[in-house]
mmCIF file of C-alpha atoms in Angstrom:
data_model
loop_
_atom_site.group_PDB
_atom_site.id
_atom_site.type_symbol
_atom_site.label_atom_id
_atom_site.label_comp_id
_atom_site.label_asym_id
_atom_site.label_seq_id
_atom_site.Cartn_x
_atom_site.Cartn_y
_atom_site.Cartn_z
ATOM 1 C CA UNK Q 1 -23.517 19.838 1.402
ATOM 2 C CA UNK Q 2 -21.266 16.387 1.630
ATOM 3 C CA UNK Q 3 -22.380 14.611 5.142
ATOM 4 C CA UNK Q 4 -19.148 14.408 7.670
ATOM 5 C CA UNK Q 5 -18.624 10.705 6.992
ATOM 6 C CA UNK Q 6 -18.264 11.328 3.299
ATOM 7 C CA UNK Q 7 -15.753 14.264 4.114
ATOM 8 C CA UNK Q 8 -13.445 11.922 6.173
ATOM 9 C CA UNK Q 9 -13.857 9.302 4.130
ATOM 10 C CA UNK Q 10 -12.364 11.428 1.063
ATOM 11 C CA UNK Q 11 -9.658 12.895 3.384
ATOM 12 C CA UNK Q 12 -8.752 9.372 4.420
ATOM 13 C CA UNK Q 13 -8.125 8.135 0.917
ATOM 14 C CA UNK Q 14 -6.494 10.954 -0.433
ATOM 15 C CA UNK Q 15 -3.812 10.694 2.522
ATOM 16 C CA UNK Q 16 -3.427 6.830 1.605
ATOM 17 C CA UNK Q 17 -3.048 7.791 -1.701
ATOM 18 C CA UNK Q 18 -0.045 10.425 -0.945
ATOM 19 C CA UNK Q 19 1.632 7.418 0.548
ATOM 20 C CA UNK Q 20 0.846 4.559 -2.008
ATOM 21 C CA UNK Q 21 1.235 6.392 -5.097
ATOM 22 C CA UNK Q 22 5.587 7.684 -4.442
ATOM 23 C CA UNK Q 23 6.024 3.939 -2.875
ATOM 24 C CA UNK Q 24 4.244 1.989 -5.248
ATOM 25 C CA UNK Q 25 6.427 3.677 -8.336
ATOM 26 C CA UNK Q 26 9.149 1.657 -6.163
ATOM 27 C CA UNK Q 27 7.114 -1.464 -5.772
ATOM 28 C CA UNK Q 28 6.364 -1.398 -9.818
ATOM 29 C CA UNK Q 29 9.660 -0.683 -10.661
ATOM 30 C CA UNK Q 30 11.638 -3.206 -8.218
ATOM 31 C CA UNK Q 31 8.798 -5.702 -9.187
ATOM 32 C CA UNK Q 32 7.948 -6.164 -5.687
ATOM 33 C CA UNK Q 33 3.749 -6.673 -6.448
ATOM 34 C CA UNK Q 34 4.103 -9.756 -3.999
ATOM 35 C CA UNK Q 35 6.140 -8.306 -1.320
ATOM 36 C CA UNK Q 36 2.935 -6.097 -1.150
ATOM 37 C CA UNK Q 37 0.881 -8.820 -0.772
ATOM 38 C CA UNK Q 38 2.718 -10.420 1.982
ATOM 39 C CA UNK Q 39 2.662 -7.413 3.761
ATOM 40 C CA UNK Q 40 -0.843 -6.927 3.562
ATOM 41 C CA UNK Q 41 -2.290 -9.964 4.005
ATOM 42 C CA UNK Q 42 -0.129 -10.366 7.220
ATOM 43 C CA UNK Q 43 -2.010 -6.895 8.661
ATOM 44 C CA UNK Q 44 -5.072 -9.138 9.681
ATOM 45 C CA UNK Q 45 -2.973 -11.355 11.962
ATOM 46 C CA UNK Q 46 -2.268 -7.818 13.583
ATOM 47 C CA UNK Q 47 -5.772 -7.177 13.800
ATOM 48 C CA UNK Q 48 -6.328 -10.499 15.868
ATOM 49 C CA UNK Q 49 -3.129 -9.718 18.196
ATOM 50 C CA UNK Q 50 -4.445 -6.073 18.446
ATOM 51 C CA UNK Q 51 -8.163 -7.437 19.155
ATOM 52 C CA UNK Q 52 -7.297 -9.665 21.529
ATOM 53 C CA UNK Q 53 -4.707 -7.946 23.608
ATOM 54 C CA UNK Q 54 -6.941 -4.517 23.556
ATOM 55 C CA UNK Q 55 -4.261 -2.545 21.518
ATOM 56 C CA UNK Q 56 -5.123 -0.002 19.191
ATOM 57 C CA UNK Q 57 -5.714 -1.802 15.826
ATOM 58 C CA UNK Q 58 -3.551 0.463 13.692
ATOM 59 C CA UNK Q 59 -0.798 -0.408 16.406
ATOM 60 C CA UNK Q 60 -1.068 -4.206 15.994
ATOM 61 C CA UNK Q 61 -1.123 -3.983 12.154
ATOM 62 C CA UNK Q 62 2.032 -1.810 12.050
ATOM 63 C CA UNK Q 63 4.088 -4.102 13.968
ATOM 64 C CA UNK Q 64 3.069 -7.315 12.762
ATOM 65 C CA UNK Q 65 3.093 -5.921 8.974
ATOM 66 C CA UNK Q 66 6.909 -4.585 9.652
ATOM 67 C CA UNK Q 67 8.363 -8.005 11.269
ATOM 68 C CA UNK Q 68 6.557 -9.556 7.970
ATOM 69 C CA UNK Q 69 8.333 -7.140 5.864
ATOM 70 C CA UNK Q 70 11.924 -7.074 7.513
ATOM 71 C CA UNK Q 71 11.101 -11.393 7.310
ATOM 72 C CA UNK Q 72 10.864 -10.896 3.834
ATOM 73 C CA UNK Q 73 13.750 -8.219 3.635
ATOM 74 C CA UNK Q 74 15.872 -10.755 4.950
ATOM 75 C CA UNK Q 75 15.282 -13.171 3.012
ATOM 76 C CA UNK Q 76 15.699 -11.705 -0.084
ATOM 77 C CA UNK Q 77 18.814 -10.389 1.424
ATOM 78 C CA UNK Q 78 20.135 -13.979 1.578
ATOM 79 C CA UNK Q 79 19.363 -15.200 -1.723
ATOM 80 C CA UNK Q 80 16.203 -17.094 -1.451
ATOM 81 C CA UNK Q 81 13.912 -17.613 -4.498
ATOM 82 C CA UNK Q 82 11.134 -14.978 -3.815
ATOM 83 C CA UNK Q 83 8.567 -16.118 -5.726
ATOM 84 C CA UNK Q 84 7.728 -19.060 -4.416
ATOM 85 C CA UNK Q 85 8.961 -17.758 -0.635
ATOM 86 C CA UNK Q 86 6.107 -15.325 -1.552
ATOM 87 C CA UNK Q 87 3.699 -17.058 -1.910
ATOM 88 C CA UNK Q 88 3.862 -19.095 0.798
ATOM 89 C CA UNK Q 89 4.187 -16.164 3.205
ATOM 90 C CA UNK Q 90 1.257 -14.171 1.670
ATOM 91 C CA UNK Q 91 -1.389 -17.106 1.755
ATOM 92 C CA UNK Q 92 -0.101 -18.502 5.465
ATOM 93 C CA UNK Q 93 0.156 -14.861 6.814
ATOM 94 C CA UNK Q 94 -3.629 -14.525 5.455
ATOM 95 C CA UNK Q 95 -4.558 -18.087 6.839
ATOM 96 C CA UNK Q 96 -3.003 -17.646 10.018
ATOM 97 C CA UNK Q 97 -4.962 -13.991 10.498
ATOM 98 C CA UNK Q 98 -8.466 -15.508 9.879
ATOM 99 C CA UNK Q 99 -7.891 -18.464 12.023
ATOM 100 C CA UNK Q 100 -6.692 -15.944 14.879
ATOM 101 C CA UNK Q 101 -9.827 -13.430 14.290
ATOM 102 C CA UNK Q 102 -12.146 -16.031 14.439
ATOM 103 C CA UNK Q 103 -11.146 -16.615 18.277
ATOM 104 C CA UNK Q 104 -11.724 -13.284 18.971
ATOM 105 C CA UNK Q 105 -15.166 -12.780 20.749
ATOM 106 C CA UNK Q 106 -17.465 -10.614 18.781
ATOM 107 C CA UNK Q 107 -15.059 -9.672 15.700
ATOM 108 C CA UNK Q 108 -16.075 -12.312 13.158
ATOM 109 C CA UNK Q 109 -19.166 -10.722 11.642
ATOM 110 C CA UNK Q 110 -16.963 -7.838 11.389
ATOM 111 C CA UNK Q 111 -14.344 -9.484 9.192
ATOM 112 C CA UNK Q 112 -15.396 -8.048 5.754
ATOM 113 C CA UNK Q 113 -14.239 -4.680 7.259
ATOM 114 C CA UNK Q 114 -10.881 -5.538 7.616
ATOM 115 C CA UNK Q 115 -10.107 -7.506 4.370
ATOM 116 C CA UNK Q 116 -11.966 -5.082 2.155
ATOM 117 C CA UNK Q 117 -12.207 -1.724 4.201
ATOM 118 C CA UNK Q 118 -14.570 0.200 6.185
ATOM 119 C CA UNK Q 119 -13.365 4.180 4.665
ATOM 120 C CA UNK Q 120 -17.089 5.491 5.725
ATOM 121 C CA UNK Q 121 -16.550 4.529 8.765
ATOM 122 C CA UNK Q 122 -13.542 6.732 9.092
ATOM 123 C CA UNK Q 123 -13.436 8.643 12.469
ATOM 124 C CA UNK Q 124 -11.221 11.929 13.230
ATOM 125 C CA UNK Q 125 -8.951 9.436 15.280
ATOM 126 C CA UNK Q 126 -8.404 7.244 12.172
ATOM 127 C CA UNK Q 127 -7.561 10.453 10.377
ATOM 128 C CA UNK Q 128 -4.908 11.794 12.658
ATOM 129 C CA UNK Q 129 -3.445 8.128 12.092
ATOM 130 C CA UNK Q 130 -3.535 8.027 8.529
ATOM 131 C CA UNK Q 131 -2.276 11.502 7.880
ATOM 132 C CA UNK Q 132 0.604 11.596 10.225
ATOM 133 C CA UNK Q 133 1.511 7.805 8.806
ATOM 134 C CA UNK Q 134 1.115 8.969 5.119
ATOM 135 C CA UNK Q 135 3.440 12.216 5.514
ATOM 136 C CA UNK Q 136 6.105 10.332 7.605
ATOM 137 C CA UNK Q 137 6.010 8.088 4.686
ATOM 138 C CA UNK Q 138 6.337 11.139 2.463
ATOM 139 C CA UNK Q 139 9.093 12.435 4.188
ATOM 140 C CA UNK Q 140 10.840 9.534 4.177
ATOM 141 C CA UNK Q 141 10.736 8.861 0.783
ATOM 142 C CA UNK Q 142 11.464 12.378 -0.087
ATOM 143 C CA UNK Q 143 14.680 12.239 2.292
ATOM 144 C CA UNK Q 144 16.066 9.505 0.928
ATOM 145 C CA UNK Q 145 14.707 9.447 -2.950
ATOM 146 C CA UNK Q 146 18.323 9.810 -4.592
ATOM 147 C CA UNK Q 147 19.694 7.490 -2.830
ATOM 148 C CA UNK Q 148 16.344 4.838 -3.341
ATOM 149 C CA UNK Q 149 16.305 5.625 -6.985
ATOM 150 C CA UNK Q 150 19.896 5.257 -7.584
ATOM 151 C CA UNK Q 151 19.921 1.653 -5.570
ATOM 152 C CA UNK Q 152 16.695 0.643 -7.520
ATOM 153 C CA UNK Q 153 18.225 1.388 -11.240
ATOM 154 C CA UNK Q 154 21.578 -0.279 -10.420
ATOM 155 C CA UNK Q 155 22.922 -1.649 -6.931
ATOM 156 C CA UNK Q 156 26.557 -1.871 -8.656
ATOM 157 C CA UNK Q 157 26.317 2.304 -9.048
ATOM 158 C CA UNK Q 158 25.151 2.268 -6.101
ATOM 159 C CA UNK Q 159 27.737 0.518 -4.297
ATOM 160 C CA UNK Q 160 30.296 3.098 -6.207
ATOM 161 C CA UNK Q 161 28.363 5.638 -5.039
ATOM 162 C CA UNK Q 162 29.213 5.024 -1.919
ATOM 163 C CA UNK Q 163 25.270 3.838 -0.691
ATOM 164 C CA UNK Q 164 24.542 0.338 0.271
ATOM 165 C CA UNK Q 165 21.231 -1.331 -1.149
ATOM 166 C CA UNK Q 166 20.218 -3.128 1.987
ATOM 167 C CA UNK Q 167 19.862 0.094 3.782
ATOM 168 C CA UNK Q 168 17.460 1.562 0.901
ATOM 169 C CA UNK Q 169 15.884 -1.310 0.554
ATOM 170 C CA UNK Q 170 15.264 -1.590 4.783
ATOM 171 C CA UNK Q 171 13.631 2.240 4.238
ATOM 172 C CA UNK Q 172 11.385 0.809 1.846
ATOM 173 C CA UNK Q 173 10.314 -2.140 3.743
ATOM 174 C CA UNK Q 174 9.899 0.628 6.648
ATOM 175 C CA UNK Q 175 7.700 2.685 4.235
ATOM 176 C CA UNK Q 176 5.787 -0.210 2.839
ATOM 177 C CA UNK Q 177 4.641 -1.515 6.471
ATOM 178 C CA UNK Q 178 3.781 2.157 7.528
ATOM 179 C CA UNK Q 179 1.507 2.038 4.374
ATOM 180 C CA UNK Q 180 -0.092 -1.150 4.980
ATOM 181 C CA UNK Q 181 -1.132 -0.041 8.693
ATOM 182 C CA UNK Q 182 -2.462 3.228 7.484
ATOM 183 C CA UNK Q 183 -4.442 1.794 4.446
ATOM 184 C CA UNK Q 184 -5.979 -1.101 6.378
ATOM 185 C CA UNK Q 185 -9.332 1.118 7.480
ATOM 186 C CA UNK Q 186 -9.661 2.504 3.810
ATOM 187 C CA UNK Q 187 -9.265 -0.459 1.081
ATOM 188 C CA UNK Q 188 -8.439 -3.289 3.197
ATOM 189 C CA UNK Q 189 -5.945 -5.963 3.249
ATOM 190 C CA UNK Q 190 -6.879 -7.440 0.462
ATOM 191 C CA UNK Q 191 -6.930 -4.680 -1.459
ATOM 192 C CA UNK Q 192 -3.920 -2.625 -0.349
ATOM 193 C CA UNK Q 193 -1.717 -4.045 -2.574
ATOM 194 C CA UNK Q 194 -3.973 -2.815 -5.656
ATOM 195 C CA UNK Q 195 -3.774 0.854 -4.679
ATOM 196 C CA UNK Q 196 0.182 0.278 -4.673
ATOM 197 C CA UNK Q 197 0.715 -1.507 -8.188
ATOM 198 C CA UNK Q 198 -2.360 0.176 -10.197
ATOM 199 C CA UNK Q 199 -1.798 4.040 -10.060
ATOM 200 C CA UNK Q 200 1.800 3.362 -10.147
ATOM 201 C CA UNK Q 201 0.987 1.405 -13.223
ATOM 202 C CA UNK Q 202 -0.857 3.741 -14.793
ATOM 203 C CA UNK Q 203 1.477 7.036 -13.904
ATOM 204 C CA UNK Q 204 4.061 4.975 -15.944
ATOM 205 C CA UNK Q 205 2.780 5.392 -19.372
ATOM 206 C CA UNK Q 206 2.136 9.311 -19.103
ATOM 207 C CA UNK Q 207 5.097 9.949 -17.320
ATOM 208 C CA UNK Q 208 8.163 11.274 -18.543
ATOM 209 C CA UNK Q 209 10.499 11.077 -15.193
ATOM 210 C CA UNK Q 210 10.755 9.448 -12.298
ATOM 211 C CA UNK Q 211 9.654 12.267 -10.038
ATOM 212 C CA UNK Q 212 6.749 13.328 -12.378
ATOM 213 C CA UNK Q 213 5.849 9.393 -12.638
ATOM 214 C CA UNK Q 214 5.664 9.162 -8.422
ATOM 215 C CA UNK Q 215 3.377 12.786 -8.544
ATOM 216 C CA UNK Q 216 0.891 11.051 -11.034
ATOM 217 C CA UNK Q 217 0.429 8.004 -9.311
ATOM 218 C CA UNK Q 218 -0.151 9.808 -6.031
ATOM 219 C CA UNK Q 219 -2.779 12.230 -8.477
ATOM 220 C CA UNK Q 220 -4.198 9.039 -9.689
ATOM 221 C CA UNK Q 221 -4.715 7.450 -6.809
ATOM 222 C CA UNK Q 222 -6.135 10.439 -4.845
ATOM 223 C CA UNK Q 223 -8.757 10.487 -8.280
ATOM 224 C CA UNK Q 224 -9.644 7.265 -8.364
ATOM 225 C CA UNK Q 225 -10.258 7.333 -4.418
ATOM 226 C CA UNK Q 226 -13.389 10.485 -5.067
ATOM 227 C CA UNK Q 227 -14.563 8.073 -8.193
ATOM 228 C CA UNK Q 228 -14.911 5.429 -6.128
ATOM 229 C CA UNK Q 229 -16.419 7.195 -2.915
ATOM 230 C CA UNK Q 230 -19.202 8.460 -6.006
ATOM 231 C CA UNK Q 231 -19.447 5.297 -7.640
ATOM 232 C CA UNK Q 232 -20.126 3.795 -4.124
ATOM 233 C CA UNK Q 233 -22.945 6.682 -3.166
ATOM 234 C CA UNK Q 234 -24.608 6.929 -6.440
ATOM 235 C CA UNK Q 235 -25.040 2.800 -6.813
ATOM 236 C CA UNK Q 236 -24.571 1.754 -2.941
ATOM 237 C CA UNK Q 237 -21.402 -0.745 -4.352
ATOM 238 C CA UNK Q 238 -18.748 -1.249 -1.316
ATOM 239 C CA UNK Q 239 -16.765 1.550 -1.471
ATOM 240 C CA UNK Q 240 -12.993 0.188 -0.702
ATOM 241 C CA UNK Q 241 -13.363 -1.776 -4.431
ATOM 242 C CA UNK Q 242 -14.952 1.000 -5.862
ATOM 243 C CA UNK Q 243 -11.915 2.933 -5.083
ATOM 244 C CA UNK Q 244 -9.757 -0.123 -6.759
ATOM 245 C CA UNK Q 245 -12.334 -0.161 -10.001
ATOM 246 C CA UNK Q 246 -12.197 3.195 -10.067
ATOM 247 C CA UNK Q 247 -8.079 3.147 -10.302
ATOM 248 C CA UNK Q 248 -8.719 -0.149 -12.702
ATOM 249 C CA UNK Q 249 -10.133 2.242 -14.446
ATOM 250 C CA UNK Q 250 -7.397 4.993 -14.908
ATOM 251 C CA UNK Q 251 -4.650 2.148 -15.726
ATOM 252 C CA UNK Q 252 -7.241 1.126 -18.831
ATOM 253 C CA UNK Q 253 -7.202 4.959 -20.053
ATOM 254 C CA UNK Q 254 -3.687 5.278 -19.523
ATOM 255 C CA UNK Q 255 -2.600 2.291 -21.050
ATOM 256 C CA UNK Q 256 -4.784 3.280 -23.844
ATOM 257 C CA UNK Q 257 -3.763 6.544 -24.280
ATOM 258 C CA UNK Q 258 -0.317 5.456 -24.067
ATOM 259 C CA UNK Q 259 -1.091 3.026 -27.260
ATOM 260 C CA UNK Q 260 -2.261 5.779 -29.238
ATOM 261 C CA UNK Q 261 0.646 7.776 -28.712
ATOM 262 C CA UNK Q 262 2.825 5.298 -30.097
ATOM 263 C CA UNK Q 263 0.963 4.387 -33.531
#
């Protein structure tokens, strides 16, 4: 019989994999691996605000990981080069979160939790959070997957469609922050990003459409989250990069199978 602690901790990473696999199909195929990480990384200056102000955590990582995302939104939106706006954002956002935690009384020795994840220690709360912030993410994408699609194959179609590519790409930025706050107990900040781009990644060389691509990567993830919870009980390895070896892992058979198949 699985102790309670294991139980939520499975529950928890399935739900963040429901999330991350449909958005990061979106994230691999708008190449958008370092939007991600600016997103993330900014979730541990919510942590500080959150810490410090007595919010609930998940509360200060949502809304500091969406004003980084609409930042970014924006200035993609007016033209800037992204790669090297990026960057910058990412590593300062990162900076700027330790520096702040480090102030807070009583937090630092806790740190590891929050850049790598703490999914055993996964209460019922934390649950209710996750859950309700992976199916609005769900439903969101669900709602508006024609139009996101459409927008992320070709914005001139999409114009002459009659849809308009900021708006999608504001959902997505939306979705992407929601996903960030929810994942932040379960892989970390550092890590979040991984569980976007890898089953994503490896859905892409079994899949056949679009739809059946976002399905696998949500399958994958959900797999490689169990893996990893086993790899971490049967050899006592942290369990939040378990869960991202164990998805490393998947991408390495996919890609592989996907190489046979074409020779």
């Amino acid at each position: 019989m699985f102790d309670d602690f294991l139980i939520r901790a499975a529950l928890a990473g399935i739900g963040v994999a429901l999330a991350a696999g449909p958005l990061g199909a979106f994230v691999v195929w708008r190449r958008m691996a370092y939007f991600g990480d600016a997103t993330s990384h900014a979730a541990i200056l919510g942590v500080a605000l959150a810490l410090a102000s007595d919010l609930p955590v998940g509360l200060g990582t949502l809304a500091v990981a969406l004003l980084m995302a609409l930042t970014v939104s924006s200035l993609a939106a007016r033209g800037w080069a992204m790669d090297t706006t990026l960057g910058v954002l990412a590593h300062s956002a990162l900076a700027f979160g330790l520096v702040a935690v480090s102030f807070v009384p009583g937090v630092r020795t806790d740190l590891s939790a929050y850049l790598f994840g703490d999914i055993l220690a996964v209460s019922a709360a934390d649950l209710v959070f996750i859950w309700g912030g992976a199916a609005l993410v769900v439903a969101l994408l669900i709602w508006r997957w024609s139009a996101l699609l459409t927008s992320t194959l070709n914005e001139d179609l999409a114009h002459a469609s009659g849809l308009d590519p900021d708006r999608e790409r504001l959902i997505l930025t939306l979705a992407l922050a929601l996903t960030v706050a929810v994942a932040l107990k379960v892989v970390g900040a550092l890590l979040i990003a991984a569980m976007l781009i890898i089953p994503a990644a490896a859905a892409r060389g079994l899949a056949r459409t679009p739809e059946s691509m976002a399905v696998l990567a949500a399958l994958i993830g959900g797999a490689a989250t169990l893996g990893g919870l086993q790899l971490s009980l049967l050899y006592d390895t942290p369990a939040g990069p378990s869960i991202v070896a164990a998805a490393a892992l998947a991408f390495a058979a996919s890609a592989t199978l996907g190489k046979l198949r074409r020779t």
